[in-house]
Coordinates of C-alpha atoms in Angstrom, one line a residue:
X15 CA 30.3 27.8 14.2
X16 CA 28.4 25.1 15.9
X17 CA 27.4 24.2 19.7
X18 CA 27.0 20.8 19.0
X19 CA 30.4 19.9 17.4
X20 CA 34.1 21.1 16.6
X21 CA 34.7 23.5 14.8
X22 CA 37.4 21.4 12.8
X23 CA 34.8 18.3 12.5
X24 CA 32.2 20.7 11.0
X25 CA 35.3 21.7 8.5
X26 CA 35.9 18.1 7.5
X27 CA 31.8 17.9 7.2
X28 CA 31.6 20.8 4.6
X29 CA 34.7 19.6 2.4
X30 CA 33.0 16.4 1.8
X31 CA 29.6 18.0 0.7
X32 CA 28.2 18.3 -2.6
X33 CA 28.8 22.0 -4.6
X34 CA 24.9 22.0 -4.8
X35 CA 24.7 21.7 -0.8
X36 CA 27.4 24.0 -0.1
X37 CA 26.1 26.7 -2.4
X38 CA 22.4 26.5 -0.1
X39 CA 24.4 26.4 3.4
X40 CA 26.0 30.0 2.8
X41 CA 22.9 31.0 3.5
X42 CA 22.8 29.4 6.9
X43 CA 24.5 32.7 8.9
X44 CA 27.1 35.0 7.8
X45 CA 30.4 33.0 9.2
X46 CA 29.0 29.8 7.3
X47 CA 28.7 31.9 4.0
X48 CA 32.3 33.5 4.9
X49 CA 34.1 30.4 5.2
X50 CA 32.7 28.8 2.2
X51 CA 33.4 31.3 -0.2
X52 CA 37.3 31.7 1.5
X53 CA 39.7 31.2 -0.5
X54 CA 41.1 29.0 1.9
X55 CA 37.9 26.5 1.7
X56 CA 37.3 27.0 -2.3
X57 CA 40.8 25.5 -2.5
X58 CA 41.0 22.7 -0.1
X59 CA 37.7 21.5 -1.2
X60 CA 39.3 21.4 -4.5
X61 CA 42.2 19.9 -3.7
X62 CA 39.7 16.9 -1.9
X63 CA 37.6 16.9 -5.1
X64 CA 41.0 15.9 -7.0
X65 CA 41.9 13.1 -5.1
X66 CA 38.4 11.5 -5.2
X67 CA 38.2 8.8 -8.2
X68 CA 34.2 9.3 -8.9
X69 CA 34.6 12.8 -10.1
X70 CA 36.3 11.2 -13.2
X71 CA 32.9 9.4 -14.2
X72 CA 30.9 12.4 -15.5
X73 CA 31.9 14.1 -18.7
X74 CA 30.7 17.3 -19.9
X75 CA 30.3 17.5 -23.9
X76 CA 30.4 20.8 -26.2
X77 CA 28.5 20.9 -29.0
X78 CA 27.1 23.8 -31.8
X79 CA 24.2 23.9 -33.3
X80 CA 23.9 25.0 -36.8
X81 CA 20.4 27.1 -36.5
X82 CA 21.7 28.8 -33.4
X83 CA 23.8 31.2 -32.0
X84 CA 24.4 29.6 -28.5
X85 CA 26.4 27.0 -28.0
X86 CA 25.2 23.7 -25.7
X87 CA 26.6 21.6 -23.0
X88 CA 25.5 18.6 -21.7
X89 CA 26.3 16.1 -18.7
X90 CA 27.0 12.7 -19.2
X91 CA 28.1 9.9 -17.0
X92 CA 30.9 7.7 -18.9
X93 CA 30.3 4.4 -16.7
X94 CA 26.7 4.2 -18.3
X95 CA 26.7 2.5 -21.4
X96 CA 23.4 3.7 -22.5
X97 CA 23.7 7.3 -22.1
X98 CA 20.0 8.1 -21.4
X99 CA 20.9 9.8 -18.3
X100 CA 21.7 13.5 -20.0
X101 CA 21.5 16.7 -18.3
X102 CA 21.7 19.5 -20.0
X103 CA 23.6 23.0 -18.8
X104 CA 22.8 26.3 -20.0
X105 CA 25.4 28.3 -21.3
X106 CA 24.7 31.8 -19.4
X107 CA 26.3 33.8 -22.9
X108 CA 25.5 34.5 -26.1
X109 CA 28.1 35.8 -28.8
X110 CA 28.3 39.6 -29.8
X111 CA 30.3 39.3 -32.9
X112 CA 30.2 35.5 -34.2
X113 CA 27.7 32.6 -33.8
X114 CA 29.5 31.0 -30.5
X115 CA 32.0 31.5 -28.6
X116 CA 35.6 29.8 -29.5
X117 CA 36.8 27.9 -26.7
X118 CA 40.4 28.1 -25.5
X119 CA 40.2 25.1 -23.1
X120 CA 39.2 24.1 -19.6
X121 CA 41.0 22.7 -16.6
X122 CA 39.0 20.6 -13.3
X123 CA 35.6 22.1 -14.6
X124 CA 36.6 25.4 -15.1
X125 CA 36.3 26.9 -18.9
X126 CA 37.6 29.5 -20.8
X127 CA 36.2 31.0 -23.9
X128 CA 36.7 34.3 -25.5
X129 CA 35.4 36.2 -28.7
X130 CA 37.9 38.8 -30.4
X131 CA 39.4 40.1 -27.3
X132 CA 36.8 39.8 -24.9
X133 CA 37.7 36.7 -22.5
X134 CA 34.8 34.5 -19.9
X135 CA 35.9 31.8 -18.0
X136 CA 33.2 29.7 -16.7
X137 CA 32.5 27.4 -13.9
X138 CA 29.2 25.6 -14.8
X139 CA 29.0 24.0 -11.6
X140 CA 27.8 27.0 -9.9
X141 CA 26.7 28.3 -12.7
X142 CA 29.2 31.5 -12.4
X143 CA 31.1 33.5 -14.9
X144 CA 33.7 36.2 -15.2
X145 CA 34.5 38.7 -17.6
X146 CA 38.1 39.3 -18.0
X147 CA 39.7 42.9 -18.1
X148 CA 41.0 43.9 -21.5
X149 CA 44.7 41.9 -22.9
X150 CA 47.5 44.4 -22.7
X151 CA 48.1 43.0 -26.4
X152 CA 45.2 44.5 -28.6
X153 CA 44.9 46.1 -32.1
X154 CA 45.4 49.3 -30.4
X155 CA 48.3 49.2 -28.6
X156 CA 50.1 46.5 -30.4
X157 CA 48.6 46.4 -33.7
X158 CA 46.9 43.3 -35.3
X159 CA 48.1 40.1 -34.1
X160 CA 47.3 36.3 -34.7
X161 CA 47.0 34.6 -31.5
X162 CA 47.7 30.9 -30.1
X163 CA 46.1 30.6 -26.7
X164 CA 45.6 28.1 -24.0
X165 CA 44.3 27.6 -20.6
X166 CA 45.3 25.9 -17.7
X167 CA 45.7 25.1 -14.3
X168 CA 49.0 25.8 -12.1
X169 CA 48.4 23.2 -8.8
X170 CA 51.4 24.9 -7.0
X171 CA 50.4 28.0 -6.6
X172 CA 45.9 26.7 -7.0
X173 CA 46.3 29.5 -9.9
X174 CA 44.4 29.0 -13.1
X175 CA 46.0 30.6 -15.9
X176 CA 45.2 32.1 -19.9
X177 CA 47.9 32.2 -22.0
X178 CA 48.0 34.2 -25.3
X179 CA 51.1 33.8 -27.9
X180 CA 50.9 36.7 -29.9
X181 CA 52.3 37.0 -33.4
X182 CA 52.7 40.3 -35.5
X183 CA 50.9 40.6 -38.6
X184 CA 53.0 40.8 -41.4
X185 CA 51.9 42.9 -44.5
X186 CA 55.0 41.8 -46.5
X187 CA 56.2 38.9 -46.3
X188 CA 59.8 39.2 -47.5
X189 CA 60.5 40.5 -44.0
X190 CA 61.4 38.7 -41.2
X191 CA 59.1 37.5 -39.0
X192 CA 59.1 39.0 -35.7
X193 CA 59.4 36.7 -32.5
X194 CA 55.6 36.5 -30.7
X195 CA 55.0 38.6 -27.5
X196 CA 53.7 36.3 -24.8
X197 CA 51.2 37.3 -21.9
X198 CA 48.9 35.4 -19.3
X199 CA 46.2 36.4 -17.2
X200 CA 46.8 35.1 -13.5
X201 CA 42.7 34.5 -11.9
X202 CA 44.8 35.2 -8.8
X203 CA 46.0 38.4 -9.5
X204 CA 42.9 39.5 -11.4
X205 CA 45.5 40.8 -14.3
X206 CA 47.2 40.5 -17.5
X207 CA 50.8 40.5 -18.3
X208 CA 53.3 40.6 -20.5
X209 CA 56.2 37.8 -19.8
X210 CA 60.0 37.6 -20.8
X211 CA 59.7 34.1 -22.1
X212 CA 61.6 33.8 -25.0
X213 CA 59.6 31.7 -27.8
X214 CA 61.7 28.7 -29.4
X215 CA 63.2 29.7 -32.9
X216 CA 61.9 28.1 -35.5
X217 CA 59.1 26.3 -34.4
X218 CA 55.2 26.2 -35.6
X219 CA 51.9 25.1 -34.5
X220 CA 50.6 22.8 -36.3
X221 CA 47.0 22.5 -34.1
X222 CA 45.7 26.4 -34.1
X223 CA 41.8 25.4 -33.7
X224 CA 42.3 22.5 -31.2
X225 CA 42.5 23.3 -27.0
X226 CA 45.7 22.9 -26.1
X227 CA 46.3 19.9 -23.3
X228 CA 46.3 21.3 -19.2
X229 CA 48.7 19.0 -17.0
X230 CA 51.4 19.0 -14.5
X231 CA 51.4 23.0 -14.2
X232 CA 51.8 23.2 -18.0
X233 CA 49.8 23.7 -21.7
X234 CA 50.9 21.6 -24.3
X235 CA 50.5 22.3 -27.6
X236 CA 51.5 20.5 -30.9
X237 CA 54.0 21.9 -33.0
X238 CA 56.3 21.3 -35.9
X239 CA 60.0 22.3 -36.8
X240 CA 60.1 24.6 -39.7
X241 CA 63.2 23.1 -41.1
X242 CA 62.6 20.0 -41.0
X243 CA 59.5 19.2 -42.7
X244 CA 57.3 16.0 -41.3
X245 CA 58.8 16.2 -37.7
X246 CA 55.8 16.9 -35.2
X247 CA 57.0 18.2 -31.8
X248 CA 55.4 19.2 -28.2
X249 CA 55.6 22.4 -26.9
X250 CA 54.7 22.9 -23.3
X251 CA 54.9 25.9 -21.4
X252 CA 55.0 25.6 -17.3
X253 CA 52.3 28.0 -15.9
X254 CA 54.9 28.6 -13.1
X255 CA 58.2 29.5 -14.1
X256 CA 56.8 30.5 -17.4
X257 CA 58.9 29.0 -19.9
X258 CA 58.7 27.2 -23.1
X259 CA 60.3 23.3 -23.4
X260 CA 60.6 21.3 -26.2
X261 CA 59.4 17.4 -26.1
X262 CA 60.3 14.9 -28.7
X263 CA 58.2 12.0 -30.1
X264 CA 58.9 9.2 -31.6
X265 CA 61.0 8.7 -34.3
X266 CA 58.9 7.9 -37.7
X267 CA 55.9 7.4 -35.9
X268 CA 54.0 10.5 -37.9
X269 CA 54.1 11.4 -41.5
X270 CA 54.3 14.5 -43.4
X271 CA 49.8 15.7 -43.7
X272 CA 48.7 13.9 -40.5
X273 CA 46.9 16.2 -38.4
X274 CA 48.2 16.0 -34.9
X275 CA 47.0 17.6 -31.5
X276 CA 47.9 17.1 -28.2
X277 CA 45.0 15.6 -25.4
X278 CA 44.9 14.0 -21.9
X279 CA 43.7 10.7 -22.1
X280 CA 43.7 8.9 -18.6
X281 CA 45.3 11.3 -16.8
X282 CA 48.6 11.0 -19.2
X283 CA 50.0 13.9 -21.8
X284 CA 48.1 12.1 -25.1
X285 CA 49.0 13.0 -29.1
X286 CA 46.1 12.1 -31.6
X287 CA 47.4 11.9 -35.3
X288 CA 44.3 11.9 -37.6
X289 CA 45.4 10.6 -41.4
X290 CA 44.3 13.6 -43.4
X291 CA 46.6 12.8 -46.6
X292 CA 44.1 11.8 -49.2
X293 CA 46.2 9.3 -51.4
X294 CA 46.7 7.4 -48.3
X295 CA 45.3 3.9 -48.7
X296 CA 44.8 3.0 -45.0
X297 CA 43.7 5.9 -43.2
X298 CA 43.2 5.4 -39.4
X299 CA 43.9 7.5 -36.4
X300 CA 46.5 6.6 -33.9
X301 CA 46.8 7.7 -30.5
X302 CA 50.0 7.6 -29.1
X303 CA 50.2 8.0 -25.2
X304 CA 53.4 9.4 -22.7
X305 CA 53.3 6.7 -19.8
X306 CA 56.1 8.9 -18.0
X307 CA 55.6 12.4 -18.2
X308 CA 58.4 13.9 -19.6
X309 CA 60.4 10.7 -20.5
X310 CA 60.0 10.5 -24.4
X311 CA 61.2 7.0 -24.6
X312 CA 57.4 6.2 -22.9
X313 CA 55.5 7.2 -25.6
X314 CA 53.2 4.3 -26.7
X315 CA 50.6 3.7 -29.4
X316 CA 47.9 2.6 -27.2
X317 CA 45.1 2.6 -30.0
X318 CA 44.7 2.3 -33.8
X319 CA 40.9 3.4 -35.2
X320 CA 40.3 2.1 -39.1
X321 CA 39.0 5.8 -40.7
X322 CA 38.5 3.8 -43.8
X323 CA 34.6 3.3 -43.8
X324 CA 33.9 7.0 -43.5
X325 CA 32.1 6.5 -40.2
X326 CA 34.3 7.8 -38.0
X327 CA 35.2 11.6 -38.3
X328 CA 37.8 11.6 -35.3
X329 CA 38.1 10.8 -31.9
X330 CA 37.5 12.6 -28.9
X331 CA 38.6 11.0 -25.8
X332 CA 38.7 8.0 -23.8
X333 CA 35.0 6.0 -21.4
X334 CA 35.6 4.4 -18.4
X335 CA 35.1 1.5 -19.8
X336 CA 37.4 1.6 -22.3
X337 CA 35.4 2.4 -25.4
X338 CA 36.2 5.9 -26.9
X339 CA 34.4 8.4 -27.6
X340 CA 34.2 9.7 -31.3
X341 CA 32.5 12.1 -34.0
X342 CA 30.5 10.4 -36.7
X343 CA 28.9 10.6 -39.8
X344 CA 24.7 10.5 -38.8
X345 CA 21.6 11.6 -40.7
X346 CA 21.6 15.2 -39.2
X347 CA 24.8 16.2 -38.9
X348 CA 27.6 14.8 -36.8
X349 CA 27.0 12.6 -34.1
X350 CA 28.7 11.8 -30.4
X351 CA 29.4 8.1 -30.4
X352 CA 30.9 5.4 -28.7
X353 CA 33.6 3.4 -30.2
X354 CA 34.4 -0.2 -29.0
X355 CA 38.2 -1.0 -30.2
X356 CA 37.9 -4.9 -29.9
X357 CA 34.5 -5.2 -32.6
X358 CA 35.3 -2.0 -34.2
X359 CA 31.2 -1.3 -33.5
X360 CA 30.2 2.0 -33.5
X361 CA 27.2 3.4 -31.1
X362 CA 25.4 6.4 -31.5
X363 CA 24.9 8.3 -28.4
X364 CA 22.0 10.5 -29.0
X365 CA 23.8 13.9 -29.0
X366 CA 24.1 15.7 -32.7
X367 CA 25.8 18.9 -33.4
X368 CA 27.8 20.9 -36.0
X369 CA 31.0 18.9 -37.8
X370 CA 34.0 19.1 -36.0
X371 CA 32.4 21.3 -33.1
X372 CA 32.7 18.7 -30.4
X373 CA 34.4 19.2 -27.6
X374 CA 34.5 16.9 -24.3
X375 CA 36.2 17.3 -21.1
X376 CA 36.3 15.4 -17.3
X377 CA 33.4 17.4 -15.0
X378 CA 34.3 18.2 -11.7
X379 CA 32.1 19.7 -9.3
X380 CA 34.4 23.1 -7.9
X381 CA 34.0 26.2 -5.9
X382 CA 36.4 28.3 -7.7
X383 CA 34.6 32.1 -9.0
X384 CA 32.4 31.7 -6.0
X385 CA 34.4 34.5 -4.2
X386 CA 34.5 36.7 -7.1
X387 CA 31.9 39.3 -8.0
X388 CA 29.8 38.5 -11.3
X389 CA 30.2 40.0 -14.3
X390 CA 32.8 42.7 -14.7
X391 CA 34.1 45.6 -12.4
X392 CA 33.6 48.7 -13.6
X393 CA 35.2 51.4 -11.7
X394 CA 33.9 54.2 -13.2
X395 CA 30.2 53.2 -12.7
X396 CA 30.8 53.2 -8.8
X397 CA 30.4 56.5 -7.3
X398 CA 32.3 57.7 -4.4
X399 CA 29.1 57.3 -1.9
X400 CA 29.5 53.7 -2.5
X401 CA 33.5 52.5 -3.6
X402 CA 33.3 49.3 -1.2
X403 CA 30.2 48.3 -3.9
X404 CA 31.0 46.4 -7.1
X405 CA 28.8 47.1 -9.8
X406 CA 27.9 43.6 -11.0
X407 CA 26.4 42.9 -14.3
X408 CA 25.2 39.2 -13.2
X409 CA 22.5 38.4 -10.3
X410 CA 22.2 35.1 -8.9
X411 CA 18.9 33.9 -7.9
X412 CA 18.4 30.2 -6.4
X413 CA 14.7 28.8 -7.2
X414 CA 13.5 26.2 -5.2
X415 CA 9.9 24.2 -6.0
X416 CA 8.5 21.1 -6.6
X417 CA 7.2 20.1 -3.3
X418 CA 5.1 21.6 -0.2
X419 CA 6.9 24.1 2.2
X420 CA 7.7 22.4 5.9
X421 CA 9.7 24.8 8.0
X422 CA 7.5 27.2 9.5
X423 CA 9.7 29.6 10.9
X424 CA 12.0 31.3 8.1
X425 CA 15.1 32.1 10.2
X426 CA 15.1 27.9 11.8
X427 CA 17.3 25.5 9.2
X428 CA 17.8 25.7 5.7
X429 CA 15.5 28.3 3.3
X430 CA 12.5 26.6 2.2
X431 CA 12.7 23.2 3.2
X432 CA 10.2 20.1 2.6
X433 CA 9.8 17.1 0.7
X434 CA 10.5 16.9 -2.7
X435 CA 11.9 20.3 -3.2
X436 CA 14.2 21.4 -5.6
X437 CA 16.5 23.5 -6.5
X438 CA 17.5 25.7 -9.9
X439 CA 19.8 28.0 -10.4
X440 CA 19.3 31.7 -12.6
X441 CA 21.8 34.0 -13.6
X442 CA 20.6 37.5 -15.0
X443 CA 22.6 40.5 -16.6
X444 CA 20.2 43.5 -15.4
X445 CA 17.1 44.2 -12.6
X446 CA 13.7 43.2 -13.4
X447 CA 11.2 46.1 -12.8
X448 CA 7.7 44.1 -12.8
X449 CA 6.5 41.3 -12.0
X450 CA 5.2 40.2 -15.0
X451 CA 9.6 40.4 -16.2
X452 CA 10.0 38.1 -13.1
X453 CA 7.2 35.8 -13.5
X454 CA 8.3 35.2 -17.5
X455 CA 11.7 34.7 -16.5
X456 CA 10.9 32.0 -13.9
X457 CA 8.4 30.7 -16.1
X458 CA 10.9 30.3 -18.8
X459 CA 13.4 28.5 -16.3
X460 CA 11.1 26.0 -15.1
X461 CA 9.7 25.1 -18.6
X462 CA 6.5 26.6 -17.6
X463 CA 3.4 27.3 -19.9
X464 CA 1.5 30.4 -19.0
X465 CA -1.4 30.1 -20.7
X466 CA -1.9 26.6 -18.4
X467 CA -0.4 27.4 -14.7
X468 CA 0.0 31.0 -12.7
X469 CA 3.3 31.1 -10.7
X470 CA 2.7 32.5 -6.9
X471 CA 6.3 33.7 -5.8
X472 CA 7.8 34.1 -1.9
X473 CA 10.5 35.8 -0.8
X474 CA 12.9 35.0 1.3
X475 CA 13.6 38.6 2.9
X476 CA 16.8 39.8 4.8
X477 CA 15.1 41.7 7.6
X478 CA 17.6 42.5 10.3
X479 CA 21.6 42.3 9.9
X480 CA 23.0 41.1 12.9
X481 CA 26.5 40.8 14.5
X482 CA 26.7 37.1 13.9
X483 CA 23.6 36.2 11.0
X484 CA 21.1 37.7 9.7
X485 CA 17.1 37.7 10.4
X486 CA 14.7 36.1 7.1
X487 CA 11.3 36.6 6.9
X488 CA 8.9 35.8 3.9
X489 CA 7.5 38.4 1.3
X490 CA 4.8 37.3 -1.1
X491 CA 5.8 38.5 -4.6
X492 CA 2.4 40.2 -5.7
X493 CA 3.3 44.0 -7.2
X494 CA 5.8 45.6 -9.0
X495 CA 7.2 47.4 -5.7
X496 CA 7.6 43.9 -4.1
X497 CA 10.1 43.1 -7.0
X498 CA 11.7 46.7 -6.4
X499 CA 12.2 45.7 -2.8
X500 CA 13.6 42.6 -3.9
X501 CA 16.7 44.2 -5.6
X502 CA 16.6 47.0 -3.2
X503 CA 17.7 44.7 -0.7
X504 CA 20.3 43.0 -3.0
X505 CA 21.7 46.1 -3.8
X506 CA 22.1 47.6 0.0
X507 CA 23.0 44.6 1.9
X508 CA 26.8 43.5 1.2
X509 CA 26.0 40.2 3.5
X510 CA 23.7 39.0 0.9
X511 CA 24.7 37.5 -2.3
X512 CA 21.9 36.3 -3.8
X513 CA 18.0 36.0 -4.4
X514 CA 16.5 33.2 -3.0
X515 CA 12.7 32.5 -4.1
X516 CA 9.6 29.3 -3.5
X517 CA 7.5 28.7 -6.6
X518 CA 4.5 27.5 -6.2
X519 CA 2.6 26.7 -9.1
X520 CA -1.4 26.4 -9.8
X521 CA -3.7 25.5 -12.6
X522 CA -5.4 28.1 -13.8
X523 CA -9.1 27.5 -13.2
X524 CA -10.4 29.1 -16.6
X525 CA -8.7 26.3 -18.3
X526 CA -10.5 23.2 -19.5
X527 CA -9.7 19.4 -19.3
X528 CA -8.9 19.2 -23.3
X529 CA -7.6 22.6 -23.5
X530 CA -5.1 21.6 -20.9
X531 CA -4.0 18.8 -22.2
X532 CA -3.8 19.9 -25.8
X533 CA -1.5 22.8 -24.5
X534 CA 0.4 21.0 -22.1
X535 CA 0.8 18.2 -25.1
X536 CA 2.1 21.4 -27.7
X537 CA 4.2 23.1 -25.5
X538 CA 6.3 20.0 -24.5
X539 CA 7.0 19.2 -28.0

């Protein structure tokens, strides 16, 4: 692996690296790109990430916007009061049958999301998704269903998990309702499957449009007791042994039309009770938290927000420095804001979106998908010349620009190295056949106005496959066969996973001073 160093040192190295750093140095030689995208290594650099206290500072937020069809993500970092520090993520989807995707929950930067019964998770780290294979539960085999579903993460077995609770339509309703079938799809496995878990009797949900709460190897949902009206309950299910456990809260601390759903706030199993009833003088929402997981006699109402003023449309989660975070009433729409408990001040935070579409989680840098091939598997579409090939409907291609190129041999360090370069990420769902498709696309990614710069493009070219790395040398971009070659080489070489092309840009020299500017000027805003 190295001559200079231990092979075990250069393993503590790479756990201790950046995603962004790892995802450049699988391109290194072909036992570097093999041990990063391991199993092994995906997993114990997780298990690192976990244990480190500064992946808990950045927070990734959800939001919908009402004039279009794609949802948006953005980065935030919770320790910084004034949020001007945003990143935004692009969401690599779009929706076939509604306006956005409906998301089913997330768990250490890994999100799931679904539409009908087609199922994505997610990892916008790497910016990587999957496409699961079709439920065993559908309208087909099972006939029309209303489904609960969650999505979690199992640390014993490093096993993230969807869970669907399936409930049979009923076109009369004088008979009885039939007990839900329950199945999960295992990432490890690759499958679905139906379980034996036997659903508790007599027990409801009471949050069907709210992610259900990851920890400890379990979902938790929030539920209520159909006989006994007004008595909220938690219902976990364990990710491992696959069964269903009731958990108790306190006695008289809800009330018969307060919306309740379950969270994790600071690393501890959470319940938010919003005030919904509307002859209710003082409406507020409490959060109550379990100190000791599992021990019901912990549960403590760690904050109280006044709803009164009409402000405050309900809370979202927790900042690091103690403030929460909360949907508002604003001028366009909702708003994400910042909530301080002690003055009872609210803060807008510059993000807007659709009403009640928020949706916030912890960020954590991972590897996990990285091993998997993009898209989804198609066996039918590979023929029998080529069965070791999967067919993938996503293409990665790393762009790096921004600065001057400094390594002159292409094969010596890292691919395109120099000062101020750097680096951007594309996923695509087909080939491109010209060059104009690939200049657009690149164009578009970079924020790039046409009708002010032309885009010269290099290729980093796998030239010779050898026993122990493989041979680079650089390809100018000019013609349509160029961009043929390009995927050609994609296509044939398993070793190579990726595209990896330097953007240079220049000004085009029929362009004016004023012109310039005046374009530059419009196409920013």
């Amino acid at each position: 692996m190295s001559d200079y160093l231990p092979e075990e040192v250069v393993l503590e190295i790479l756990h201790r690296l950046p995603v962004k750093s790892l995802i450049q140095f699988r391109c290194v030689s072909k036992s570097w790109n093999s041990l990063i995208t391991s199993s092994v290594f995906i997993n114990s650099h997780l298990t690192l990430s976990l244990s480190l206290p500064s992946n808990s500072n950045n927070l990734i937020v959800r939001q919908f916007v009402d004039d279009s069809c794609v949802e948006h993500y953005k980065l935030i970092d919770v320790n910084n009061d004034s949020f001007d520090q945003i990143q935004s993520i692009e969401f690599p989807l779009t929706s076939r049958l509604v306006h956005h995707f409906v998301l089913i929950g997330s768990a250490n930067g890994l999100f799931s999301l679904h539409e009908h019964e087609r199922f994505i998770l997610w990892n916008p780290s790497i910016r990587k998704f999957i496409t699961l294979p079709k439920p065993c539960i559908t309208v087909k085999t099972h006939g029309k269903v209303t489904c609960r579903l969650a999505f979690g993460f199992d640390p014993r077995t490093n096993d993230y998990k969807v869970v669907r609770i399936a409930f049979p339509y009923r076109t009369d309703m004088s008979e009885e309702a039939k007990p839900p079938l329950i199945e999960t799809y295992s990432l490890n496995e690759g499958s679905w499957r139906i379980t034996s878990a036997p659903f508790p009797p007599g027990i409801g949900f009471s949050d069907w449009c709210r992610p259900a709460a990851s920890l400890n190897g379990a979902v938790h949902f929030a539920v209520h007791d159909k006989y006994k009206p007004g008595c909220p309950l938690v219902l976990s299910f364990d990710l491992g042994d696959e069964v269903f456990r009731v958990i108790s809260v306190p006695n008289g601390a809800f009330h018969t039309g307060n919306y309740v759903h379950t969270s994790v706030i600071g690393g501890s199993l959470s319940l938010l009770c919003h005030d919904t009833y509307r002859h209710t003088v003082n409406k507020c929402c409490s959060i109550w938290v379990m100190k000791e997981y599992g021990v019901v006699d912990s549960w403590t109402k760690q904050f109280t927000v006044n709803l009164n003023g009409g402000e405050i449309i309900r809370v979202l989660g927790l900042q690091g420095n103690g403030n929460l975070l909360v949907e508002a009433n604003g001028r366009f729409g909702s708003e994400l804001s910042s909530y301080d408990p002690k003055s009872e001040q609210v803060k807008n935070l510059g993000i807007c979106g659709g009403p009640y579409y928020f949706c916030i989680d912890i960020y954590m840098e991972n590897l996990v998908l990285l091993n998997r091939p993009n898209g989804t598997v198609s066996k039918r579409r590979v023929s029998r010349k080529r069965k070791c090939r999967f067919t993938m409907t996503v293409i990665d291609i790393i762009l790096y620009h921004g600065g001057p190129l400094k390594n002159a041999n292409v094969n010596k360090g890292l691919p395109f190295e120099g000062p101020g370069i750097k680096l951007e990420f594309i996923q695509i769902d087909h080939r491109l056949k010209t060059l104009d498709e690939l200049k657009k696309t690149v164009m578009e990614e970079l924020c790039v106005n046409s009708a002010v710069h032309n885009v010269q493009i290099t290729y980093r070219m796998p030239h010779e496959v050898l026993k122990d790395r493989i041979n680079y040398k650089y390809m100018a971009i000019e013609a349509d066969k160029h961009v043929k070659i390009m995927f050609d080489k994609l296509e044939r070489i398993s070793e190579v996973t990726m595209i990896e092309l330097y953007i240079q840009l220049e000004p085009r020299a029929e362009v004016g001073f004023e012109e310039f500017q005046q374009t530059t000027t419009s196409y920013r805003l």
